[in-house]
PDB file of C-alpha atoms and ligand atoms in Angstrom:
ATOM      1  CA  MET A   1      14.322 -30.074  10.456  1.00 52.00           C
ATOM      2  CA  ARG A   2      15.218 -33.851  10.097  1.00 49.00           C
ATOM      3  CA  THR A   3      16.738 -34.782   6.992  1.00 51.00           C
ATOM      4  CA  ASN A   4      17.341 -38.725   7.795  1.00 51.00           C
ATOM      5  CA  LEU A   5      13.605 -40.033   8.739  1.00 64.00           C
ATOM      6  CA  LEU A   6      10.566 -40.327   6.661  1.00 84.00           C
ATOM      7  CA  THR A   7       8.880 -36.861   6.391  1.00 95.00           C
ATOM      8  CA  THR A   8       5.649 -36.192   4.880  1.00 97.00           C
ATOM      9  CA  ASN A   9       4.218 -33.259   3.166  1.00 97.00           C
ATOM     10  CA  SER A  10       1.753 -32.251   6.438  1.00 97.00           C
ATOM     11  CA  GLU A  11       4.809 -32.876   8.814  1.00 97.00           C
ATOM     12  CA  TRP A  12       6.904 -30.782   6.876  1.00 98.00           C
ATOM     13  CA  LEU A  13       4.459 -27.881   6.511  1.00 98.00           C
ATOM     14  CA  LYS A  14       3.630 -28.394  10.291  1.00 97.00           C
ATOM     15  CA  ASN A  15       7.189 -27.899  11.213  1.00 97.00           C
ATOM     16  CA  ALA A  16       8.727 -25.355   8.963  1.00 98.00           C
ATOM     17  CA  THR A  17       5.582 -23.027   9.736  1.00 98.00           C
ATOM     18  CA  GLN A  18       6.249 -23.541  13.544  1.00 97.00           C
ATOM     19  CA  LYS A  19      10.267 -22.383  12.866  1.00 98.00           C
ATOM     20  CA  LEU A  20       8.831 -19.646  10.784  1.00 98.00           C
ATOM     21  CA  THR A  21       6.541 -17.983  12.869  1.00 97.00           C
ATOM     22  CA  VAL A  22       9.436 -18.525  15.828  1.00 98.00           C
ATOM     23  CA  ALA A  23      11.652 -16.270  13.577  1.00 97.00           C
ATOM     24  CA  GLY A  24       9.077 -13.722  13.087  1.00 95.00           C
ATOM     25  CA  VAL A  25       8.041 -14.263   9.629  1.00 95.00           C
ATOM     26  CA  GLU A  26       4.668 -12.731   8.849  1.00 92.00           C
ATOM     27  CA  SER A  27       3.510 -15.045   6.024  1.00 94.00           C
ATOM     28  CA  ALA A  28       4.946 -18.251   7.680  1.00 97.00           C
ATOM     29  CA  SER A  29       2.172 -20.903   6.713  1.00 97.00           C
ATOM     30  CA  ILE A  30       2.110 -19.571   3.157  1.00 96.00           C
ATOM     31  CA  ASP A  31       5.827 -19.119   2.539  1.00 97.00           C
ATOM     32  CA  SER A  32       6.160 -22.948   3.952  1.00 98.00           C
ATOM     33  CA  LEU A  33       3.706 -24.167   1.371  1.00 97.00           C
ATOM     34  CA  ILE A  34       5.815 -22.010  -1.478  1.00 96.00           C
ATOM     35  CA  ILE A  35       8.907 -23.490  -0.517  1.00 97.00           C
ATOM     36  CA  LEU A  36       7.330 -26.888  -0.702  1.00 97.00           C
ATOM     37  CA  CYS A  37       5.915 -26.474  -3.842  1.00 96.00           C
ATOM     38  CA  PHE A  38       9.251 -25.124  -5.438  1.00 96.00           C
ATOM     39  CA  SER A  39      11.340 -27.868  -3.774  1.00 96.00           C
ATOM     40  CA  LEU A  40       8.891 -30.537  -5.386  1.00 97.00           C
ATOM     41  CA  SER A  41       8.125 -28.672  -8.448  1.00 96.00           C
ATOM     42  CA  LEU A  42       4.383 -29.393  -7.674  1.00 96.00           C
ATOM     43  CA  PRO A  43       1.472 -26.904  -7.587  1.00 94.00           C
ATOM     44  CA  LYS A  44      -0.217 -26.071  -4.233  1.00 94.00           C
ATOM     45  CA  LEU A  45      -3.088 -28.427  -4.566  1.00 96.00           C
ATOM     46  CA  GLU A  46      -1.151 -31.451  -5.413  1.00 96.00           C
ATOM     47  CA  ILE A  47       0.859 -30.713  -2.042  1.00 96.00           C
ATOM     48  CA  LEU A  48      -2.281 -30.171   0.233  1.00 95.00           C
ATOM     49  CA  THR A  49      -4.373 -32.806  -1.552  1.00 96.00           C
ATOM     50  CA  ASN A  50      -1.351 -35.576  -0.716  1.00 96.00           C
ATOM     51  CA  PRO A  51      -0.596 -34.514   2.929  1.00 96.00           C
ATOM     52  CA  ASN A  52       0.819 -38.291   3.437  1.00 96.00           C
ATOM     53  CA  LYS A  53       3.423 -38.181   0.738  1.00 96.00           C
ATOM     54  CA  ILE A  54       6.662 -38.830   1.824  1.00 96.00           C
ATOM     55  CA  LEU A  55       9.203 -36.434   0.774  1.00 97.00           C
ATOM     56  CA  THR A  56      12.587 -38.029  -1.175  1.00 96.00           C
ATOM     57  CA  ARG A  57      15.754 -37.280   0.146  1.00 95.00           C
ATOM     58  CA  LYS A  58      16.564 -35.122  -2.404  1.00 96.00           C
ATOM     59  CA  GLU A  59      13.056 -32.879  -1.772  1.00 96.00           C
ATOM     60  CA  LEU A  60      13.793 -32.809   1.535  1.00 97.00           C
ATOM     61  CA  LYS A  61      17.351 -31.592   1.150  1.00 96.00           C
ATOM     62  CA  LEU A  62      16.244 -28.616  -0.978  1.00 97.00           C
ATOM     63  CA  ALA A  63      13.336 -27.649   1.155  1.00 97.00           C
ATOM     64  CA  ASN A  64      15.258 -27.567   4.334  1.00 98.00           C
ATOM     65  CA  LYS A  65      18.279 -25.545   2.302  1.00 97.00           C
ATOM     66  CA  LEU A  66      15.431 -22.778   1.258  1.00 97.00           C
ATOM     67  CA  LEU A  67      13.761 -22.839   4.750  1.00 98.00           C
ATOM     68  CA  THR A  68      17.008 -22.015   6.190  1.00 98.00           C
ATOM     69  CA  LYS A  69      17.418 -19.089   3.799  1.00 97.00           C
ATOM     70  CA  ARG A  70      14.000 -17.979   4.796  1.00 97.00           C
ATOM     71  CA  LEU A  71      14.563 -17.911   8.376  1.00 97.00           C
ATOM     72  CA  GLU A  72      17.135 -15.378   7.527  1.00 96.00           C
ATOM     73  CA  HIS A  73      14.253 -13.509   6.238  1.00 96.00           C
ATOM     74  CA  TYR A  74      15.525 -13.488   2.462  1.00 97.00           C
ATOM     75  CA  PRO A  75      13.109 -12.709   0.393  1.00 96.00           C
ATOM     76  CA  ILE A  76      10.744 -15.981  -0.587  1.00 96.00           C
ATOM     77  CA  SER A  77      10.526 -14.355  -4.035  1.00 96.00           C
ATOM     78  CA  TYR A  78      14.256 -14.419  -4.407  1.00 97.00           C
ATOM     79  CA  LEU A  79      14.142 -18.294  -3.438  1.00 97.00           C
ATOM     80  CA  THR A  80      11.729 -18.924  -5.889  1.00 96.00           C
ATOM     81  CA  LYS A  81      12.973 -16.745  -8.466  1.00 96.00           C
ATOM     82  CA  GLN A  82       9.671 -15.725  -9.018  1.00 95.00           C
ATOM     83  CA  VAL A  83       6.606 -13.238  -8.160  1.00 95.00           C
ATOM     84  CA  GLU A  84       2.856 -12.644  -8.858  1.00 95.00           C
ATOM     85  CA  PHE A  85       1.891  -9.471 -10.150  1.00 98.00           C
ATOM     86  CA  TYR A  86      -1.756  -8.831 -11.655  1.00 98.00           C
ATOM     87  CA  ASN A  87      -2.135 -12.387 -11.953  1.00 97.00           C
ATOM     88  CA  ARG A  88       0.917 -13.054 -14.052  1.00 98.00           C
ATOM     89  CA  THR A  89       4.093 -14.917 -12.907  1.00 96.00           C
ATOM     90  CA  PHE A  90       7.313 -12.574 -13.383  1.00 98.00           C
ATOM     91  CA  TYR A  91      10.929 -13.952 -13.149  1.00 98.00           C
ATOM     92  CA  ILE A  92      12.688 -12.063 -10.256  1.00 97.00           C
ATOM     93  CA  ASP A  93      16.146 -12.051  -8.763  1.00 97.00           C
ATOM     94  CA  ARG A  94      18.537  -9.851  -6.586  1.00 97.00           C
ATOM     95  CA  ARG A  95      19.110  -7.466  -8.884  1.00 98.00           C
ATOM     96  CA  VAL A  96      15.528  -5.978  -8.455  1.00 98.00           C
ATOM     97  CA  LEU A  97      13.140  -4.778  -6.054  1.00 97.00           C
ATOM     98  CA  SER A  98      10.944  -7.634  -5.491  1.00 97.00           C
ATOM     99  CA  PRO A  99       7.152  -5.737  -7.056  1.00 97.00           C
ATOM    100  CA  ARG A 100       4.859  -5.228  -3.868  1.00 96.00           C
ATOM    101  CA  PRO A 101       0.997  -6.049  -4.594  1.00 95.00           C
ATOM    102  CA  GLU A 102       0.463  -2.145  -3.460  1.00 97.00           C
ATOM    103  CA  SER A 103       1.959  -1.439  -6.879  1.00 98.00           C
ATOM    104  CA  GLU A 104      -0.793  -3.181  -8.706  1.00 98.00           C
ATOM    105  CA  SER A 105      -2.999  -0.066  -8.057  1.00 98.00           C
ATOM    106  CA  PHE A 106      -0.843   1.586 -10.871  1.00 98.00           C
ATOM    107  CA  ILE A 107      -2.563  -0.712 -13.066  1.00 98.00           C
ATOM    108  CA  ASN A 108      -6.033  -0.311 -11.641  1.00 98.00           C
ATOM    109  CA  LEU A 109      -5.755   3.556 -11.911  1.00 98.00           C
ATOM    110  CA  LEU A 110      -4.364   3.149 -15.375  1.00 98.00           C
ATOM    111  CA  LYS A 111      -7.512   1.522 -16.303  1.00 98.00           C
ATOM    112  CA  LEU A 112      -9.561   4.345 -14.408  1.00 98.00           C
ATOM    113  CA  SER A 113      -8.357   6.884 -16.948  1.00 98.00           C
ATOM    114  CA  ASP A 114      -9.187   7.756 -20.591  1.00 96.00           C
ATOM    115  CA  ILE A 115      -5.987   6.267 -22.313  1.00 97.00           C
ATOM    116  CA  SER A 116      -7.901   5.191 -25.739  1.00 95.00           C
ATOM    117  CA  ASN A 117      -6.551   7.825 -27.177  1.00 96.00           C
ATOM    118  CA  LEU A 118      -2.919   7.825 -25.793  1.00 98.00           C
ATOM    119  CA  LYS A 119      -0.245   5.777 -27.508  1.00 97.00           C
ATOM    120  CA  TYR A 120       2.971   5.735 -25.418  1.00 97.00           C
ATOM    121  CA  LEU A 121       3.731   4.607 -22.000  1.00 98.00           C
ATOM    122  CA  THR A 122       7.071   5.050 -20.259  1.00 98.00           C
ATOM    123  CA  ASP A 123       8.075   3.104 -17.268  1.00 98.00           C
ATOM    124  CA  VAL A 124      10.493   5.120 -14.986  1.00 98.00           C
ATOM    125  CA  GLY A 125      12.559   2.896 -12.908  1.00 98.00           C
ATOM    126  CA  CYS A 126      11.207  -0.163 -14.465  1.00 98.00           C
ATOM    127  CA  GLY A 127      13.369  -2.391 -12.459  1.00 98.00           C
ATOM    128  CA  SER A 128      11.478  -5.970 -13.200  1.00 98.00           C
ATOM    129  CA  GLY A 129       9.291  -4.445 -15.819  1.00 98.00           C
ATOM    130  CA  VAL A 130       5.974  -5.562 -13.970  1.00 98.00           C
ATOM    131  CA  LEU A 131       4.459  -2.116 -14.407  1.00 98.00           C
ATOM    132  CA  GLY A 132       5.363  -1.456 -18.337  1.00 98.00           C
ATOM    133  CA  ILE A 133       5.121  -4.890 -19.275  1.00 98.00           C
ATOM    134  CA  THR A 134       1.311  -5.255 -17.258  1.00 98.00           C
ATOM    135  CA  SER A 135       0.299  -2.156 -18.912  1.00 98.00           C
ATOM    136  CA  LYS A 136       1.119  -3.385 -22.268  1.00 98.00           C
ATOM    137  CA  LEU A 137      -0.286  -6.716 -21.691  1.00 98.00           C
ATOM    138  CA  GLU A 138      -3.668  -5.184 -20.558  1.00 98.00           C
ATOM    139  CA  PHE A 139      -3.566  -2.578 -23.070  1.00 98.00           C
ATOM    140  CA  PRO A 140      -2.281  -3.670 -26.259  1.00 97.00           C
ATOM    141  CA  HIS A 141      -2.287  -0.707 -28.000  1.00 97.00           C
ATOM    142  CA  LEU A 142       0.198   0.769 -26.279  1.00 98.00           C
ATOM    143  CA  ASN A 143       3.676   1.489 -27.168  1.00 97.00           C
ATOM    144  CA  ILE A 144       6.267   0.539 -24.199  1.00 98.00           C
ATOM    145  CA  GLU A 145       9.450   2.234 -23.030  1.00 98.00           C
ATOM    146  CA  LEU A 146      11.243   1.058 -19.898  1.00 98.00           C
ATOM    147  CA  LEU A 147      14.016   3.035 -18.329  1.00 98.00           C
ATOM    148  CA  ASP A 148      16.183   2.088 -15.411  1.00 98.00           C
ATOM    149  CA  ASN A 149      19.541   3.670 -14.185  1.00 98.00           C
ATOM    150  CA  SER A 150      21.107   0.147 -13.394  1.00 98.00           C
ATOM    151  CA  LYS A 151      22.352  -2.415 -15.785  1.00 98.00           C
ATOM    152  CA  ASN A 152      21.425  -5.050 -13.705  1.00 98.00           C
ATOM    153  CA  ALA A 153      18.181  -4.521 -13.185  1.00 98.00           C
ATOM    154  CA  LEU A 154      17.451  -3.986 -17.184  1.00 98.00           C
ATOM    155  CA  LYS A 155      19.025  -7.210 -17.670  1.00 98.00           C
ATOM    156  CA  VAL A 156      15.960  -8.550 -15.429  1.00 98.00           C
ATOM    157  CA  THR A 157      13.706  -6.549 -17.544  1.00 98.00           C
ATOM    158  CA  GLY A 158      14.797  -8.347 -20.439  1.00 98.00           C
ATOM    159  CA  ILE A 159      14.234 -11.837 -19.361  1.00 98.00           C
ATOM    160  CA  ASN A 160      10.249 -10.682 -18.549  1.00 98.00           C
ATOM    161  CA  VAL A 161       9.937  -8.629 -21.629  1.00 98.00           C
ATOM    162  CA  ASP A 162      10.991 -11.908 -23.645  1.00 98.00           C
ATOM    163  CA  LYS A 163       8.951 -14.091 -21.337  1.00 98.00           C
ATOM    164  CA  PHE A 164       5.890 -12.262 -22.396  1.00 98.00           C
ATOM    165  CA  GLN A 165       6.976 -11.465 -25.697  1.00 98.00           C
ATOM    166  CA  ILE A 166       5.765  -8.165 -25.791  1.00 97.00           C
ATOM    167  CA  SER A 167       7.263  -5.574 -28.153  1.00 95.00           C
ATOM    168  CA  SER A 168       9.083  -2.597 -26.109  1.00 96.00           C
ATOM    169  CA  LYS A 169      12.348  -0.269 -25.847  1.00 97.00           C
ATOM    170  CA  ILE A 170      14.542  -0.954 -22.933  1.00 98.00           C
ATOM    171  CA  LYS A 171      17.116   1.991 -22.443  1.00 98.00           C
ATOM    172  CA  LEU A 172      19.459   2.573 -19.601  1.00 98.00           C
ATOM    173  CA  SER A 173      18.301   6.433 -18.750  1.00 98.00           C
ATOM    174  CA  ASN A 174      19.091   8.603 -15.392  1.00 98.00           C
ATOM    175  CA  LEU A 175      15.084   9.100 -14.974  1.00 98.00           C
ATOM    176  CA  ILE A 176      14.005  10.184 -18.498  1.00 98.00           C
ATOM    177  CA  GLY A 177      17.190  11.752 -19.695  1.00 97.00           C
ATOM    178  CA  ASN A 178      18.298   9.239 -22.341  1.00 96.00           C
ATOM    179  CA  SER A 179      14.811   8.974 -23.476  1.00 96.00           C
ATOM    180  CA  ASP A 180      13.346  10.997 -26.379  1.00 90.00           C
ATOM    181  CA  TYR A 181      10.261   9.277 -26.300  1.00 92.00           C
ATOM    182  CA  LYS A 182       6.441  10.779 -26.735  1.00 90.00           C
ATOM    183  CA  PHE A 183       5.357  10.723 -23.170  1.00 93.00           C
ATOM    184  CA  ASP A 184       1.704  10.072 -23.095  1.00 97.00           C
ATOM    185  CA  ILE A 185       1.708   8.621 -20.185  1.00 98.00           C
ATOM    186  CA  ILE A 186       4.515   8.422 -16.978  1.00 98.00           C
ATOM    187  CA  LEU A 187       4.207   5.234 -14.661  1.00 98.00           C
ATOM    188  CA  ALA A 188       7.250   6.301 -12.060  1.00 98.00           C
ATOM    189  CA  ASN A 189       7.901   3.744  -9.154  1.00 98.00           C
ATOM    190  CA  LEU A 190      10.692   5.517  -7.941  1.00 98.00           C
ATOM    191  CA  PRO A 191      12.636   4.929  -4.554  1.00 98.00           C
ATOM    192  CA  TYR A 192      10.983   7.014  -2.174  1.00 98.00           C
ATOM    193  CA  ILE A 193      11.952   5.607   1.361  1.00 97.00           C
ATOM    194  CA  PRO A 194      13.704   8.362   3.430  1.00 97.00           C
ATOM    195  CA  TYR A 195      17.194   7.006   4.642  1.00 95.00           C
ATOM    196  CA  THR A 196      16.114   7.636   8.256  1.00 93.00           C
ATOM    197  CA  THR A 197      13.524   4.849   7.734  1.00 95.00           C
ATOM    198  CA  THR A 198      14.018   1.234   9.280  1.00 91.00           C
ATOM    199  CA  ILE A 199      13.193  -0.996   6.704  1.00 91.00           C
ATOM    200  CA  ASN A 200      12.130  -4.815   7.505  1.00 90.00           C
ATOM    201  CA  ARG A 201      14.627  -7.771   7.296  1.00 91.00           C
ATOM    202  CA  ALA A 202      13.422  -9.068   4.163  1.00 91.00           C
ATOM    203  CA  ALA A 203      14.006  -5.957   2.443  1.00 93.00           C
ATOM    204  CA  SER A 204      17.421  -5.439   3.698  1.00 93.00           C
ATOM    205  CA  PHE A 205      18.571  -8.010   1.007  1.00 95.00           C
ATOM    206  CA  GLU A 206      16.909  -6.197  -1.682  1.00 96.00           C
ATOM    207  CA  PRO A 207      18.934  -3.250  -3.907  1.00 95.00           C
ATOM    208  CA  LYS A 208      19.461  -0.261  -1.823  1.00 94.00           C
ATOM    209  CA  MET A 209      19.311   2.256  -4.673  1.00 94.00           C
ATOM    210  CA  SER A 210      15.590   0.947  -5.485  1.00 96.00           C
ATOM    211  CA  ILE A 211      14.495   1.753  -2.011  1.00 97.00           C
ATOM    212  CA  PHE A 212      16.139   4.766  -0.714  1.00 97.00           C
ATOM    213  CA  ALA A 213      16.150   8.630  -1.529  1.00 98.00           C
ATOM    214  CA  PRO A 214      17.636  11.444  -0.460  1.00 97.00           C
ATOM    215  CA  ASP A 215      15.455  14.760   0.641  1.00 97.00           C
ATOM    216  CA  ASN A 216      13.136  13.063   2.797  1.00 97.00           C
ATOM    217  CA  GLY A 217      12.677  10.610  -0.006  1.00 98.00           C
ATOM    218  CA  LEU A 218      11.574  13.319  -2.672  1.00 98.00           C
ATOM    219  CA  HIS A 219      14.635  13.499  -4.445  1.00 98.00           C
ATOM    220  CA  PHE A 220      13.710  11.377  -7.505  1.00 98.00           C
ATOM    221  CA  TYR A 221      10.547  12.555  -8.070  1.00 98.00           C
ATOM    222  CA  LYS A 222      11.551  16.324  -7.963  1.00 97.00           C
ATOM    223  CA  ALA A 223      14.152  15.522 -10.203  1.00 98.00           C
ATOM    224  CA  LEU A 224      11.824  13.843 -12.462  1.00 97.00           C
ATOM    225  CA  ALA A 225       9.600  17.280 -12.675  1.00 97.00           C
ATOM    226  CA  ARG A 226      12.796  19.300 -13.526  1.00 96.00           C
ATOM    227  CA  GLN A 227      13.376  16.920 -16.572  1.00 96.00           C
ATOM    228  CA  LEU A 228       9.941  17.207 -17.749  1.00 95.00           C
ATOM    229  CA  VAL A 229      10.573  21.205 -17.591  1.00 94.00           C
ATOM    230  CA  VAL A 230      14.153  20.859 -19.061  1.00 94.00           C
ATOM    231  CA  LYS A 231      12.703  18.614 -22.091  1.00 94.00           C
ATOM    232  CA  LYS A 232       9.500  20.357 -22.563  1.00 93.00           C
ATOM    233  CA  LYS A 233       7.489  17.220 -22.034  1.00 93.00           C
ATOM    234  CA  ASN A 234       3.651  17.379 -20.898  1.00 94.00           C
ATOM    235  CA  PRO A 235       2.200  13.781 -20.486  1.00 97.00           C
ATOM    236  CA  LYS A 236      -0.886  13.709 -20.184  1.00 97.00           C
ATOM    237  CA  TYR A 237      -0.889  11.375 -17.179  1.00 98.00           C
ATOM    238  CA  ILE A 238       2.067  11.143 -14.650  1.00 98.00           C
ATOM    239  CA  PHE A 239       1.077   7.866 -11.927  1.00 98.00           C
ATOM    240  CA  ILE A 240       3.267   8.140  -8.853  1.00 98.00           C
ATOM    241  CA  GLU A 241       4.165   5.822  -5.826  1.00 98.00           C
ATOM    242  CA  CYS A 242       5.045   7.433  -2.583  1.00 98.00           C
ATOM    243  CA  LEU A 243       4.285   7.667   0.886  1.00 98.00           C
ATOM    244  CA  ASP A 244       1.198   9.042   2.716  1.00 98.00           C
ATOM    245  CA  ASN A 245       2.864  11.781   4.090  1.00 97.00           C
ATOM    246  CA  GLN A 246       5.095  12.822   0.840  1.00 98.00           C
ATOM    247  CA  ILE A 247       1.901  13.581  -1.071  1.00 98.00           C
ATOM    248  CA  THR A 248       0.920  16.864  -0.345  1.00 97.00           C
ATOM    249  CA  GLU A 249       4.783  18.293  -1.111  1.00 97.00           C
ATOM    250  CA  LEU A 250       4.529  15.897  -4.377  1.00 97.00           C
ATOM    251  CA  THR A 251       1.003  17.752  -5.102  1.00 97.00           C
ATOM    252  CA  LYS A 252       2.846  20.970  -5.077  1.00 96.00           C
ATOM    253  CA  LEU A 253       5.627  20.280  -6.844  1.00 96.00           C
ATOM    254  CA  PHE A 254       3.889  18.790  -9.305  1.00 96.00           C
ATOM    255  CA  SER A 255       1.101  21.796  -9.757  1.00 95.00           C
ATOM    256  CA  ASN A 256       4.348  23.749 -11.205  1.00 90.00           C
ATOM    257  CA  ASN A 257       4.357  21.676 -13.570  1.00 89.00           C
ATOM    258  CA  SER A 258       0.476  22.404 -14.112  1.00 93.00           C
ATOM    259  CA  TYR A 259      -0.509  19.209 -13.034  1.00 97.00           C
ATOM    260  CA  LYS A 260      -3.364  18.382 -10.686  1.00 97.00           C
ATOM    261  CA  LEU A 261      -3.725  15.173  -8.363  1.00 98.00           C
ATOM    262  CA  THR A 262      -6.857  13.581 -10.001  1.00 98.00           C
ATOM    263  CA  MET A 263      -6.747  10.084  -8.420  1.00 98.00           C
ATOM    264  CA  SER A 264      -5.550   7.709  -6.067  1.00 98.00           C
ATOM    265  CA  GLU A 265      -5.462   4.247  -4.817  1.00 98.00           C
ATOM    266  CA  GLY A 266      -3.469   3.448  -1.931  1.00 98.00           C
ATOM    267  CA  LEU A 267      -0.010   4.286  -2.386  1.00 98.00           C
ATOM    268  CA  VAL A 268      -0.415   5.331  -6.312  1.00 98.00           C
ATOM    269  CA  HIS A 269      -1.476   8.457  -7.258  1.00 98.00           C
ATOM    270  CA  ARG A 270      -2.449   9.966 -10.703  1.00 98.00           C
ATOM    271  CA  PHE A 271      -1.463  13.530 -11.810  1.00 98.00           C
ATOM    272  CA  SER A 272      -3.439  14.955 -15.119  1.00 98.00           C
ATOM    273  CA  ARG A 273      -2.923  18.296 -16.871  1.00 93.00           C
TER     274      ARG A 273
HETATM  275  C1  SAM B 301      11.030   1.016  -6.353  1.00 84.74           C
HETATM  276  S1  SAM B 301      11.858   0.055  -7.542  1.00 84.74           S
HETATM  277  C2  SAM B 301      10.586   0.007  -8.696  1.00 84.74           C
HETATM  278  C3  SAM B 301      10.667  -1.276  -9.705  1.00 84.74           C
HETATM  279  C4  SAM B 301       9.594  -1.574 -10.339  1.00 84.74           C
HETATM  280  N1  SAM B 301       8.926  -0.371 -11.223  1.00 84.74           N
HETATM  281  C5  SAM B 301       8.448  -1.808  -9.642  1.00 84.74           C
HETATM  282  O1  SAM B 301       7.264  -1.128  -9.417  1.00 84.74           O
HETATM  283  O2  SAM B 301       8.603  -2.813  -8.824  1.00 84.74           O
HETATM  284  C6  SAM B 301      12.539   1.460  -8.339  1.00 84.74           C
HETATM  285  C7  SAM B 301      13.350   1.468  -9.780  1.00 84.74           C
HETATM  286  O3  SAM B 301      14.083   2.816  -9.606  1.00 84.74           O
HETATM  287  C8  SAM B 301      15.538   2.477 -10.244  1.00 84.74           C
HETATM  288  N2  SAM B 301      16.262   3.724 -10.266  1.00 84.74           N
HETATM  289  C9  SAM B 301      16.851   4.395  -9.093  1.00 84.74           C
HETATM  290  N3  SAM B 301      17.260   5.477  -9.649  1.00 84.74           N
HETATM  291  C10 SAM B 301      17.204   5.934 -10.542  1.00 84.74           C
HETATM  292  C11 SAM B 301      17.213   6.818 -11.814  1.00 84.74           C
HETATM  293  N4  SAM B 301      17.745   7.477 -11.419  1.00 84.74           N
HETATM  294  N5  SAM B 301      16.611   6.418 -12.972  1.00 84.74           N
HETATM  295  C12 SAM B 301      16.307   5.457 -13.185  1.00 84.74           C
HETATM  296  N6  SAM B 301      15.955   4.658 -12.712  1.00 84.74           N
HETATM  297  C13 SAM B 301      16.663   4.675 -11.519  1.00 84.74           C
HETATM  298  C14 SAM B 301      15.933   1.733  -9.467  1.00 84.74           C
HETATM  299  O4  SAM B 301      17.367   0.804  -9.971  1.00 84.74           O
HETATM  300  C15 SAM B 301      14.800   0.291  -9.546  1.00 84.74           C
HETATM  301  O5  SAM B 301      14.608  -0.323 -10.280  1.00 84.74           O
END
C-alpha cells in the first residue's frame, strides 16, 4: 500500500479489500472498512459517505500497519480491541477467545426458558464475560457469577464488568470447583475442539486453553458433570456449546445426572431437569 501519495477512503478500501481477498481472508471487505474506521476513529457511515476524503499521513500509517497484521490473519477483534456480541460492544484482547456469533444462541435459548423464578446464574469458562454479562443485562433480576481458571482471562472479564457497570462475582476456579454459588442456571462454553482438529489461521492467535480439550473434546464437560455430582448441585438448566458430533455422547453423560436435552439452537444446547 502506498504511503507517500494522496490516498482517498475509497482507494484505500479497494486496495485493502483486494489484498485481503488474495490473502484468503473471507471477510475482506468488511475487515477493510473496520480497519479504516478504527484508524480514523470514525463510524462506518462517515467513511462510506466521504469516499474522496484524503487520509492524513498518520491515518494512512496506522491503517496500513493494521492491514499488514490482518494480512497475516491476526484476528480483527484483537486489532480493534473490541467485538460485537448481542448488539453490545465488548472489550477484547489476546488474553481471551474472541466470542463467536454462534454463542449468541446461549442468550436466545435463555430467553426461551422459564427463568422468572430463578435467581443465580453461573458462567463457567467466562473468558471475556460476554455470556454472563449479557445475561445480566437482558435479565437484571439474575445474580451472576463469572468463573475461569485463567487469571489473565479474568482481567478481561473485569474490564467488561466495569464497562457495563454490572454487579457480579468474579472468581478464579477450575470449572465450578472453587464456587459455593446456588447454581440455578449454568452457562458453559468450555473448550471442546479435539486436538486432532485443524483450526483456521486466525484462531491460531487465540489462547489454546480456550479452544482445545482432551478426550475428543469432551474432557471439560465430563469434568463439570462429575463436579455437579460431588457438590450435590442440580441447577434447573445447563446450557453448553459443542460440536454436532459430540451432542449424543453429552446427552448420555448428562442423563446420568438426570438431565434431558430439551432445546437446541445451532451449536448451543439446553439440558433441564
Ligand atoms: C471457549 S472459551 C469461552 C469464553 C467465553 N465464555 C465465550 O463464550 O466467548 C473457554 C473458556 O474456558 C476457560 N477454561 C478452560 N479450562 C477451564 C477450567 N478447567 N476451568 C474454568 N475455565 C476454564 C478458558 O480460559 C476460556 O476462557
